[in-house]
PDB file of C-alpha atoms and ligand atoms in Angstrom:
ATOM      1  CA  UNK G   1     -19.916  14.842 -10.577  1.00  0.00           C
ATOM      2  CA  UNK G   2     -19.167  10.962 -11.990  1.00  0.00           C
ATOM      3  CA  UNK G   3     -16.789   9.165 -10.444  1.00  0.00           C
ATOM      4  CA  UNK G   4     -13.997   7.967 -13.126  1.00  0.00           C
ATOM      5  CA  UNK G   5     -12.928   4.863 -11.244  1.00  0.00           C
ATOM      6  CA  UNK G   6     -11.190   1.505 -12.860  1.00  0.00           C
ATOM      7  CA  UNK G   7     -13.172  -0.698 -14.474  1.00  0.00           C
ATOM      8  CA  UNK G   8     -15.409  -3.245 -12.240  1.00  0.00           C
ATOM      9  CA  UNK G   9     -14.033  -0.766  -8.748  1.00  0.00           C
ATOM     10  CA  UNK G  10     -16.724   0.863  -6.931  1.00  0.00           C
ATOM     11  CA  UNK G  11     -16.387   2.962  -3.735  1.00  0.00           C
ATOM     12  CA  UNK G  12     -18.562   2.220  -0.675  1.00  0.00           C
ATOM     13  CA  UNK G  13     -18.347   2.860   3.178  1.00  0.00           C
ATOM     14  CA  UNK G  14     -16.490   0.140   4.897  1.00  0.00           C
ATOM     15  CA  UNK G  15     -19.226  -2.261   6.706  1.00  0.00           C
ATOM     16  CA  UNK G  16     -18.770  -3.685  10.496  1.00  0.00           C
ATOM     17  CA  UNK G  17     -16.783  -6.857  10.304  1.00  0.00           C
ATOM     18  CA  UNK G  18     -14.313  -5.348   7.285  1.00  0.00           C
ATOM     19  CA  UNK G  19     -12.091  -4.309   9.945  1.00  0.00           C
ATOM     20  CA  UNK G  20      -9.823  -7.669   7.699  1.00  0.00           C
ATOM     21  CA  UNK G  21      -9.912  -5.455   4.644  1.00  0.00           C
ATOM     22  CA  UNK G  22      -8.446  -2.125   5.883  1.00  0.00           C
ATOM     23  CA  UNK G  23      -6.028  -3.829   8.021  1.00  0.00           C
ATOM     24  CA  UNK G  24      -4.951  -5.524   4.834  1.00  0.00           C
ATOM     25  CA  UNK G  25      -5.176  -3.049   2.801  1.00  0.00           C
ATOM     26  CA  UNK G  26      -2.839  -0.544   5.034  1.00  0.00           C
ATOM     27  CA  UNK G  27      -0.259  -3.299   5.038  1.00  0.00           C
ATOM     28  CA  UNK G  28      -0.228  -3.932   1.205  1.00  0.00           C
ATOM     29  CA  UNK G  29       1.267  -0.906   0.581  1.00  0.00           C
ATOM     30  CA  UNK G  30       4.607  -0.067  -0.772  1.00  0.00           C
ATOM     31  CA  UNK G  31       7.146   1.406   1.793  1.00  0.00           C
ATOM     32  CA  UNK G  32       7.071   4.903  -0.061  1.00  0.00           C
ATOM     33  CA  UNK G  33       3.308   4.909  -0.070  1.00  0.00           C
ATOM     34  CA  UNK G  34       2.969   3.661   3.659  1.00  0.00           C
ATOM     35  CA  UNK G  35       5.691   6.720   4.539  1.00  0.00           C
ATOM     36  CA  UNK G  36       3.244   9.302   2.584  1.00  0.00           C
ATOM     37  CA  UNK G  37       0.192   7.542   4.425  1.00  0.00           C
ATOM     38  CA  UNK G  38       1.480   8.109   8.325  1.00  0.00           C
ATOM     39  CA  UNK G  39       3.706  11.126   7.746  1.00  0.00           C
ATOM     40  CA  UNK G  40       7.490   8.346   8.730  1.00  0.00           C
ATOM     41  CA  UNK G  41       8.121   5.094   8.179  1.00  0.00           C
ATOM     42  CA  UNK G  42       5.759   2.538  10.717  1.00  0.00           C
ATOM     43  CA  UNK G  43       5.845  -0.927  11.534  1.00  0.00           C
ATOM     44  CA  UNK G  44       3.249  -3.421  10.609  1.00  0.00           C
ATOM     45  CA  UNK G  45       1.922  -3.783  14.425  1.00  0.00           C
ATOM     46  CA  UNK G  46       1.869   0.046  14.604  1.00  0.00           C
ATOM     47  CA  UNK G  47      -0.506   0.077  11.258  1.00  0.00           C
ATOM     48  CA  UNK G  48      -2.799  -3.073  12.885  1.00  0.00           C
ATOM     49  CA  UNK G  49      -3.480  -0.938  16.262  1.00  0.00           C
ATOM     50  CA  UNK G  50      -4.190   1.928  14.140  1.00  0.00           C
ATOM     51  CA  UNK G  51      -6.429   0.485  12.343  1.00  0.00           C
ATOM     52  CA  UNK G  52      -8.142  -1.117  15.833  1.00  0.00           C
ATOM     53  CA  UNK G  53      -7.961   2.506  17.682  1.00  0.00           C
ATOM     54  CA  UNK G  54      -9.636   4.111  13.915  1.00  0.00           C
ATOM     55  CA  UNK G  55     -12.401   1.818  14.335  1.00  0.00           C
ATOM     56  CA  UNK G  56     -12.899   2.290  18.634  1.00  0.00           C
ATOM     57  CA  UNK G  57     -13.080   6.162  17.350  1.00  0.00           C
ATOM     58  CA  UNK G  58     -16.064   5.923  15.067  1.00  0.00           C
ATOM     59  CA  UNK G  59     -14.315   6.384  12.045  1.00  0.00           C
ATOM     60  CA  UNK G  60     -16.116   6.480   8.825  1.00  0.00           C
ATOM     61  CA  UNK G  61     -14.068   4.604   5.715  1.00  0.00           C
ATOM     62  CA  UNK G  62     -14.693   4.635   2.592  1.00  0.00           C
ATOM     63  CA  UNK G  63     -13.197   2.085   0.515  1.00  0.00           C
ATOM     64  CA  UNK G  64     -12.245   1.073  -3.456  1.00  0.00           C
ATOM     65  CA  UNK G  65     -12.929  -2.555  -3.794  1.00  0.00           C
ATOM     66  CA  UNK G  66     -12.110  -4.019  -6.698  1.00  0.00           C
ATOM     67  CA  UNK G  67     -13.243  -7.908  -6.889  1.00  0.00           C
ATOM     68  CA  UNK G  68     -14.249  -7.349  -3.088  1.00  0.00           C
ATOM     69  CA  UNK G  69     -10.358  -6.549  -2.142  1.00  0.00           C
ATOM     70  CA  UNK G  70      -9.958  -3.168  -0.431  1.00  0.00           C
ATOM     71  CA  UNK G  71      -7.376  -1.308  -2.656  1.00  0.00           C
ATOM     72  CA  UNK G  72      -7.671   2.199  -1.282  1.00  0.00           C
ATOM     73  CA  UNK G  73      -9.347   4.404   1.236  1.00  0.00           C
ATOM     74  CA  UNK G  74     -10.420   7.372   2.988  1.00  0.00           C
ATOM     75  CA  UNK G  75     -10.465   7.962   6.644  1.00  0.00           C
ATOM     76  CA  UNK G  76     -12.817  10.370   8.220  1.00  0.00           C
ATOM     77  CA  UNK G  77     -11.661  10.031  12.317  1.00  0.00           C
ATOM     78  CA  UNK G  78     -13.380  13.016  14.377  1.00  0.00           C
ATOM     79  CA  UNK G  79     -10.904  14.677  16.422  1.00  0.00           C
ATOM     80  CA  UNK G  80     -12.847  14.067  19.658  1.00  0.00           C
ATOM     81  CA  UNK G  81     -14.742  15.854  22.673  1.00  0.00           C
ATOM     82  CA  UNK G  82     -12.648  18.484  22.334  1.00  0.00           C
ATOM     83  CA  UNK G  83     -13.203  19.687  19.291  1.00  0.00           C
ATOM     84  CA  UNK G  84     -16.555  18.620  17.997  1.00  0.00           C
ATOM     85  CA  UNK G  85     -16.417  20.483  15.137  1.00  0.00           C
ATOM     86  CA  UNK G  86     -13.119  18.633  13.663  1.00  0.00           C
ATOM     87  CA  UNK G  87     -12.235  15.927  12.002  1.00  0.00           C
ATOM     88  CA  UNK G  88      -9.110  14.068  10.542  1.00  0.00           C
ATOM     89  CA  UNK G  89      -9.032  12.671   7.056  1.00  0.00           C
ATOM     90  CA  UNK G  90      -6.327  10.236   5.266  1.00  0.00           C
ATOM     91  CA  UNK G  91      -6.358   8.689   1.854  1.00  0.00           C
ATOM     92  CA  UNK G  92      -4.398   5.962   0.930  1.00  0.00           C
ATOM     93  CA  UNK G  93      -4.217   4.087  -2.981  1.00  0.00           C
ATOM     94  CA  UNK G  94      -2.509   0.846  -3.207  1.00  0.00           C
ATOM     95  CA  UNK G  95       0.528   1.605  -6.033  1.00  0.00           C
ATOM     96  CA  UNK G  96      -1.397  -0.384  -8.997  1.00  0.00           C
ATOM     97  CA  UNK G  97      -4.190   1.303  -8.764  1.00  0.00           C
ATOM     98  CA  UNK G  98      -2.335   5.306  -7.978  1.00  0.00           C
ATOM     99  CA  UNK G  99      -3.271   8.342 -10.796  1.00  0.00           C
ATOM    100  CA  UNK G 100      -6.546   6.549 -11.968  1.00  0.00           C
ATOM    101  CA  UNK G 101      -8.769   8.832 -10.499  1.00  0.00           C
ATOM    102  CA  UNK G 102      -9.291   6.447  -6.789  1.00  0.00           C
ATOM    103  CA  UNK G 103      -8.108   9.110  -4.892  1.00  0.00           C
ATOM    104  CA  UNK G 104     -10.468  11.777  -6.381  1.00  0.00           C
ATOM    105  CA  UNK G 105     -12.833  10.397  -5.854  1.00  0.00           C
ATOM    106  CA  UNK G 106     -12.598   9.208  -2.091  1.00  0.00           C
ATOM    107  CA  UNK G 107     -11.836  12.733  -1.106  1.00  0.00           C
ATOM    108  CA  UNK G 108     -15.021  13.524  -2.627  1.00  0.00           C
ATOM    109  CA  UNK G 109     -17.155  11.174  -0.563  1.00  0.00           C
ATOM    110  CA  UNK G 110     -15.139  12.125   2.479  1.00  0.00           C
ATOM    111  CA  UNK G 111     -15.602  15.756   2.042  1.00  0.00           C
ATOM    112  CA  UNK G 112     -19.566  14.929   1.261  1.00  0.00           C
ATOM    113  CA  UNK G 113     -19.588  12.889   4.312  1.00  0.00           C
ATOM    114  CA  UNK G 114     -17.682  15.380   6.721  1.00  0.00           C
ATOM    115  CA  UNK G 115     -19.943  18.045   5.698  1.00  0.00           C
ATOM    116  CA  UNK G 116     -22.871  15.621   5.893  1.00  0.00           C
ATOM    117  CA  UNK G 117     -21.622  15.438  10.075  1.00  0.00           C
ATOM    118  CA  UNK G 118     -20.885  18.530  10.628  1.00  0.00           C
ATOM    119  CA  UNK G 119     -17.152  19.116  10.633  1.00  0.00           C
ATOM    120  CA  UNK G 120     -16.640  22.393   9.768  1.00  0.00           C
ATOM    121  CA  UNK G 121     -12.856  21.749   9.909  1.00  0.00           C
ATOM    122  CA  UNK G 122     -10.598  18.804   8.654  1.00  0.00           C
ATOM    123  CA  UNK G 123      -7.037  18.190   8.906  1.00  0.00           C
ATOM    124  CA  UNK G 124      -4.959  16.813   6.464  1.00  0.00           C
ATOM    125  CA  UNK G 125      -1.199  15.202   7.968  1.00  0.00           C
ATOM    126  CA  UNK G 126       0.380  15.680   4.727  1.00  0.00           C
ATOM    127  CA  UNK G 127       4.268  16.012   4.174  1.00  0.00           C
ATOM    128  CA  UNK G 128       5.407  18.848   2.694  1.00  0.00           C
ATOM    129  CA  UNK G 129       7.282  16.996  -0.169  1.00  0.00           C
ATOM    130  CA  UNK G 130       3.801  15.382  -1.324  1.00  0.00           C
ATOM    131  CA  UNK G 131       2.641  16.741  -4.459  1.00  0.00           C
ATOM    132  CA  UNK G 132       0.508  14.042  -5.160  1.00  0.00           C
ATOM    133  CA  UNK G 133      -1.508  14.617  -2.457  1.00  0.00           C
ATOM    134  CA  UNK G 134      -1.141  18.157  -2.947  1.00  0.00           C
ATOM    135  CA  UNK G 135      -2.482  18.150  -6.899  1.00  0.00           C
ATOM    136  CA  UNK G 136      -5.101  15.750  -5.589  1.00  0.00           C
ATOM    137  CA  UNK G 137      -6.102  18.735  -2.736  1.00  0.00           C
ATOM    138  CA  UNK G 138      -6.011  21.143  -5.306  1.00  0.00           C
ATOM    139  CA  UNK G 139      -8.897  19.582  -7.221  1.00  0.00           C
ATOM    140  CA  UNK G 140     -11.327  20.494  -4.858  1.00  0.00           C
ATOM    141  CA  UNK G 141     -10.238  23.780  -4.507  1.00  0.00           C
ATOM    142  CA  UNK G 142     -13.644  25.326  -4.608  1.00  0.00           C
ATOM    143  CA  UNK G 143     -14.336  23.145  -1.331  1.00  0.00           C
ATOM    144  CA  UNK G 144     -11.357  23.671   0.659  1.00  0.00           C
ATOM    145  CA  UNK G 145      -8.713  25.004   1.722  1.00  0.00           C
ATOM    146  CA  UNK G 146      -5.285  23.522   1.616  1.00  0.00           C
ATOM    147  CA  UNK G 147      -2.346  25.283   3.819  1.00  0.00           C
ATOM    148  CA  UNK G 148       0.648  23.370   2.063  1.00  0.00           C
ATOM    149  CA  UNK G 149       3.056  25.678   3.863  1.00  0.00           C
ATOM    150  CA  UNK G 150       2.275  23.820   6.795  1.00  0.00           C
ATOM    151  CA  UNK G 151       2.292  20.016   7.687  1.00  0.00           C
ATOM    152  CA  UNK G 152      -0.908  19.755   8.348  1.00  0.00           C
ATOM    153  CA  UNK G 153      -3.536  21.179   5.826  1.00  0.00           C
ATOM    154  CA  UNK G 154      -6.614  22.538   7.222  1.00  0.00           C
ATOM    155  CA  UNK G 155      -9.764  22.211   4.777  1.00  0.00           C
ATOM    156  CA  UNK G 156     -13.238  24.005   5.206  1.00  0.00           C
ATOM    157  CA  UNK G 157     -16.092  22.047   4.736  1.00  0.00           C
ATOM    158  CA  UNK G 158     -19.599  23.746   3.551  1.00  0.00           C
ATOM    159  CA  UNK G 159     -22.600  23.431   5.755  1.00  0.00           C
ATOM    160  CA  UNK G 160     -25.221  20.377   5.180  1.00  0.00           C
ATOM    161  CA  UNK G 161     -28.148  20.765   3.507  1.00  0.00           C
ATOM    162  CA  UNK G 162     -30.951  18.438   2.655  1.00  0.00           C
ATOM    163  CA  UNK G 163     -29.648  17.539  -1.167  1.00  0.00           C
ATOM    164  CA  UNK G 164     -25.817  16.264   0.579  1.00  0.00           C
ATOM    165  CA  UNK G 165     -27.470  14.165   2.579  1.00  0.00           C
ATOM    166  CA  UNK G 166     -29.680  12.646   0.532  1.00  0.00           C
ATOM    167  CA  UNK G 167     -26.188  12.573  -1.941  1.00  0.00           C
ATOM    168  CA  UNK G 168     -24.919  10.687   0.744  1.00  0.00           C
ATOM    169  CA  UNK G 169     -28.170   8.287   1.312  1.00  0.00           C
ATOM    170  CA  UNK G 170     -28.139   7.626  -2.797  1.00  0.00           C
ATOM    171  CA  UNK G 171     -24.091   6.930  -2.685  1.00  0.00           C
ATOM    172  CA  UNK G 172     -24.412   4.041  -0.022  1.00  0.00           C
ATOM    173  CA  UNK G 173     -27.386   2.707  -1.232  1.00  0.00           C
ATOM    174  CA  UNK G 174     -25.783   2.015  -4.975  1.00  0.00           C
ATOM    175  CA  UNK G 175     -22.297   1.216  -2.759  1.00  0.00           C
ATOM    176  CA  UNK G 176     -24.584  -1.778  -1.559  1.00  0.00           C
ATOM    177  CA  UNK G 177     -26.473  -2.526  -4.369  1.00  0.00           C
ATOM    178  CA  UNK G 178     -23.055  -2.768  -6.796  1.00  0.00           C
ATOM    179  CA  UNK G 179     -21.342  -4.881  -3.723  1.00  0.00           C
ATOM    180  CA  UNK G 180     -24.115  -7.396  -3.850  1.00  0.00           C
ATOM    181  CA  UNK G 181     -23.998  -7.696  -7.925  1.00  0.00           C
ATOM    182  CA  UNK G 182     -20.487  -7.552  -7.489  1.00  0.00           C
ATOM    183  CA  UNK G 183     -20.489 -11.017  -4.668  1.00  0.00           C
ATOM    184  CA  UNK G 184     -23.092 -12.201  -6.692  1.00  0.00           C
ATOM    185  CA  UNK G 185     -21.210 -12.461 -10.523  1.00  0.00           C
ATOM    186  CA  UNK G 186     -17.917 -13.966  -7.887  1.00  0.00           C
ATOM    187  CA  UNK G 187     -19.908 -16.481  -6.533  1.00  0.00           C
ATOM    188  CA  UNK G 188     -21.416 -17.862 -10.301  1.00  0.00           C
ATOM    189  CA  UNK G 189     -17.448 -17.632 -11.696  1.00  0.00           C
ATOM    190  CA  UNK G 190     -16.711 -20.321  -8.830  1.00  0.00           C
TER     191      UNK G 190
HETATM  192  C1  COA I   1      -2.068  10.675  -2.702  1.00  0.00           C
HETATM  193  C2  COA I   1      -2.959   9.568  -3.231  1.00  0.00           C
HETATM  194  C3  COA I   1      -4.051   9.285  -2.222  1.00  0.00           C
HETATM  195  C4  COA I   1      -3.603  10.062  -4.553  1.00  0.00           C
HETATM  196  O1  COA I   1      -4.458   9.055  -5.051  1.00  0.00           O
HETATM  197  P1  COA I   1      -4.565   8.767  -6.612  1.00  0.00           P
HETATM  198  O2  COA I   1      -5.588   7.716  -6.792  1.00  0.00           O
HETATM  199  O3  COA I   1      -3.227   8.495  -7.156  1.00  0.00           O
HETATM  200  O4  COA I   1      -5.097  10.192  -7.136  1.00  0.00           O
HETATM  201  P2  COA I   1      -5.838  10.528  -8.504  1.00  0.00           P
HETATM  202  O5  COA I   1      -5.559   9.479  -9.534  1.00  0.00           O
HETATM  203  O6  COA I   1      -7.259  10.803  -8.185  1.00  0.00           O
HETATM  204  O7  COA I   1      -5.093  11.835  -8.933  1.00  0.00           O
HETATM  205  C5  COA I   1      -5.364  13.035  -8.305  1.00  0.00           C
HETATM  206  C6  COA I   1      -4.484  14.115  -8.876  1.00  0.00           C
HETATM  207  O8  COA I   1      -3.160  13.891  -8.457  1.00  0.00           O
HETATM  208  C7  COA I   1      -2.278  14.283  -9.495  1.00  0.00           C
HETATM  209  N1  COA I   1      -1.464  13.120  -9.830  1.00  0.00           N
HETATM  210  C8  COA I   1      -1.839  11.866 -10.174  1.00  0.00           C
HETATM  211  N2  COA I   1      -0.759  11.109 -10.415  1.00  0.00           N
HETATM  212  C9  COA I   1       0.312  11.903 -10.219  1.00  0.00           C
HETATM  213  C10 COA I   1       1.704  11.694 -10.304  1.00  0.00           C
HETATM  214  N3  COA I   1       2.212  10.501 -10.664  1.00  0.00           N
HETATM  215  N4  COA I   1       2.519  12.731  -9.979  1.00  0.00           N
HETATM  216  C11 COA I   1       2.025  13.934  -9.601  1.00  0.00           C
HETATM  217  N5  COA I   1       0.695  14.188  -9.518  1.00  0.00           N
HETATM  218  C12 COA I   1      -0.140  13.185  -9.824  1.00  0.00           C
HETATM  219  C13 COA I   1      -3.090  14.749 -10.645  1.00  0.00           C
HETATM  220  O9  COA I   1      -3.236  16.146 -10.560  1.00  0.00           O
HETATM  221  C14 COA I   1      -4.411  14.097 -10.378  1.00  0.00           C
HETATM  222  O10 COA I   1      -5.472  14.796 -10.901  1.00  0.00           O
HETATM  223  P3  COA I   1      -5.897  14.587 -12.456  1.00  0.00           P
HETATM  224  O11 COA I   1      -5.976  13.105 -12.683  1.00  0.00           O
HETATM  225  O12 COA I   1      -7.209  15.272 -12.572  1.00  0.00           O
HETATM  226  O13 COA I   1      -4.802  15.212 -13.233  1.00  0.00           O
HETATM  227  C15 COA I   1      -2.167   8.271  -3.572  1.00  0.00           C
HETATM  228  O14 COA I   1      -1.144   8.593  -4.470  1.00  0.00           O
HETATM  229  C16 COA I   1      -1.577   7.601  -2.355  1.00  0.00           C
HETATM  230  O15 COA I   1      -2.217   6.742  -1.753  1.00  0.00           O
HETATM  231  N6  COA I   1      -0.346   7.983  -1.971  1.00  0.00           N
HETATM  232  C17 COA I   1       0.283   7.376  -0.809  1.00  0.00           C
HETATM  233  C18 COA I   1      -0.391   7.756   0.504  1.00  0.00           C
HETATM  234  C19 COA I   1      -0.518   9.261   0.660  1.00  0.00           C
HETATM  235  O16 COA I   1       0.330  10.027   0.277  1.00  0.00           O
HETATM  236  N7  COA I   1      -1.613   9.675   1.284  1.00  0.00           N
HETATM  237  C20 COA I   1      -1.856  11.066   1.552  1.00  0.00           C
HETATM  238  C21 COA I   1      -1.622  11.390   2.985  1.00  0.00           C
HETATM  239  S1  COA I   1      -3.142  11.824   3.738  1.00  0.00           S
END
């Protein structure tokens, strides 16, 4: 399915040495939006050491980038030794940019990239009063599952097969192809 994102905003894994961008990103948004993101209200060194101990854990992000500014993303963070089947996932939209679609379509990617490693189970922290989230969840109902009774939502991911990974393969190649137009058309408007 086509992604319906703002104009000129395309979505593409984060790449080492963006750990800037996320940071920022987290810390751009608005107090209601930050309490939705971390399930209570968090400081701003509490969001930079998450965003440190995300990265240590092999997390894979997808980001929006509009104008090559990080103004939402998607958190796939396995849940460890443990539990090698599971993985965490978190979305977050900067305000300006909420209910046009930038959500949609990270949880897309991060369900096609969970699958894509294997997680047969992901977790969703989500408050109960979230009904953003919760519409947003709903969309993929033929995908997942989505316990809203609970805090935490637990979503079941189908098995990999050779076309989702090549899905995957064709999204970050045209992530990296649109990032370098994208520099490119910057650098000639300086
Ligand atoms: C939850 C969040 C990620 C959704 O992202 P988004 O970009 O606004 O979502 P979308 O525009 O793709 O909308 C998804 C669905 O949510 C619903 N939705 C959108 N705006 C809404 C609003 N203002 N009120 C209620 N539902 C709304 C709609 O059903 C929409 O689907 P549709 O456009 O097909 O009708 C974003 O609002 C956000 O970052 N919130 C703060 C952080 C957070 O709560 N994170 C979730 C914890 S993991």
């Amino acid at each position: 399915m086509q992604d319906v994102l703002p104009e000129g905003g395309v979505i593409r894994k984060l790449w080492i040495g963006e750990t800037a961008k996320y940071r920022d990103h987290l810390l751009r948004l608005d107090p209601e939006s930050r309490h939705s993101r971390f399930g209570g209200g968090v400081s701003d060194d509490f969001v930079r050491n998450y965003v440190d101990l995300s990265l240590s854990l092999e997390a894979v992000v997808h980001g929006f980038f509009l104008d090559g500014v990080m103004r939402g993303a998607a958190e796939l963070r396995p849940l460890g030794r443990g539990f090698p089947h599971q993985a965490e996932a978190a979305i977050s939209v900067e305000k300006p940019w909420q209910s046009h679609g930038v959500g949609s379509a990270l949880l897309r990617r991060t369900l096609l990239a969970a699958r894509n490693r294997g997680y047969r189970l992901l977790h969703m922290a989500c408050l109960a009063e979230n009904r953003r989230m919760q519409q947003l969840a709903r969309k993929f109902d033929a995908e997942l599952s989505f316990d809203f009774g609970s805090v935490v939502g637990e979503v079941e991911s189908s098995r990999a097969t050779p076309l989702s990974l090549m899905r995957e393969i064709m999204a970050d190649h045209h992530g990296f192809a649109t990032a370098m137009l994208d520099l490119q058309s910057r650098m000639l408007r300086a």
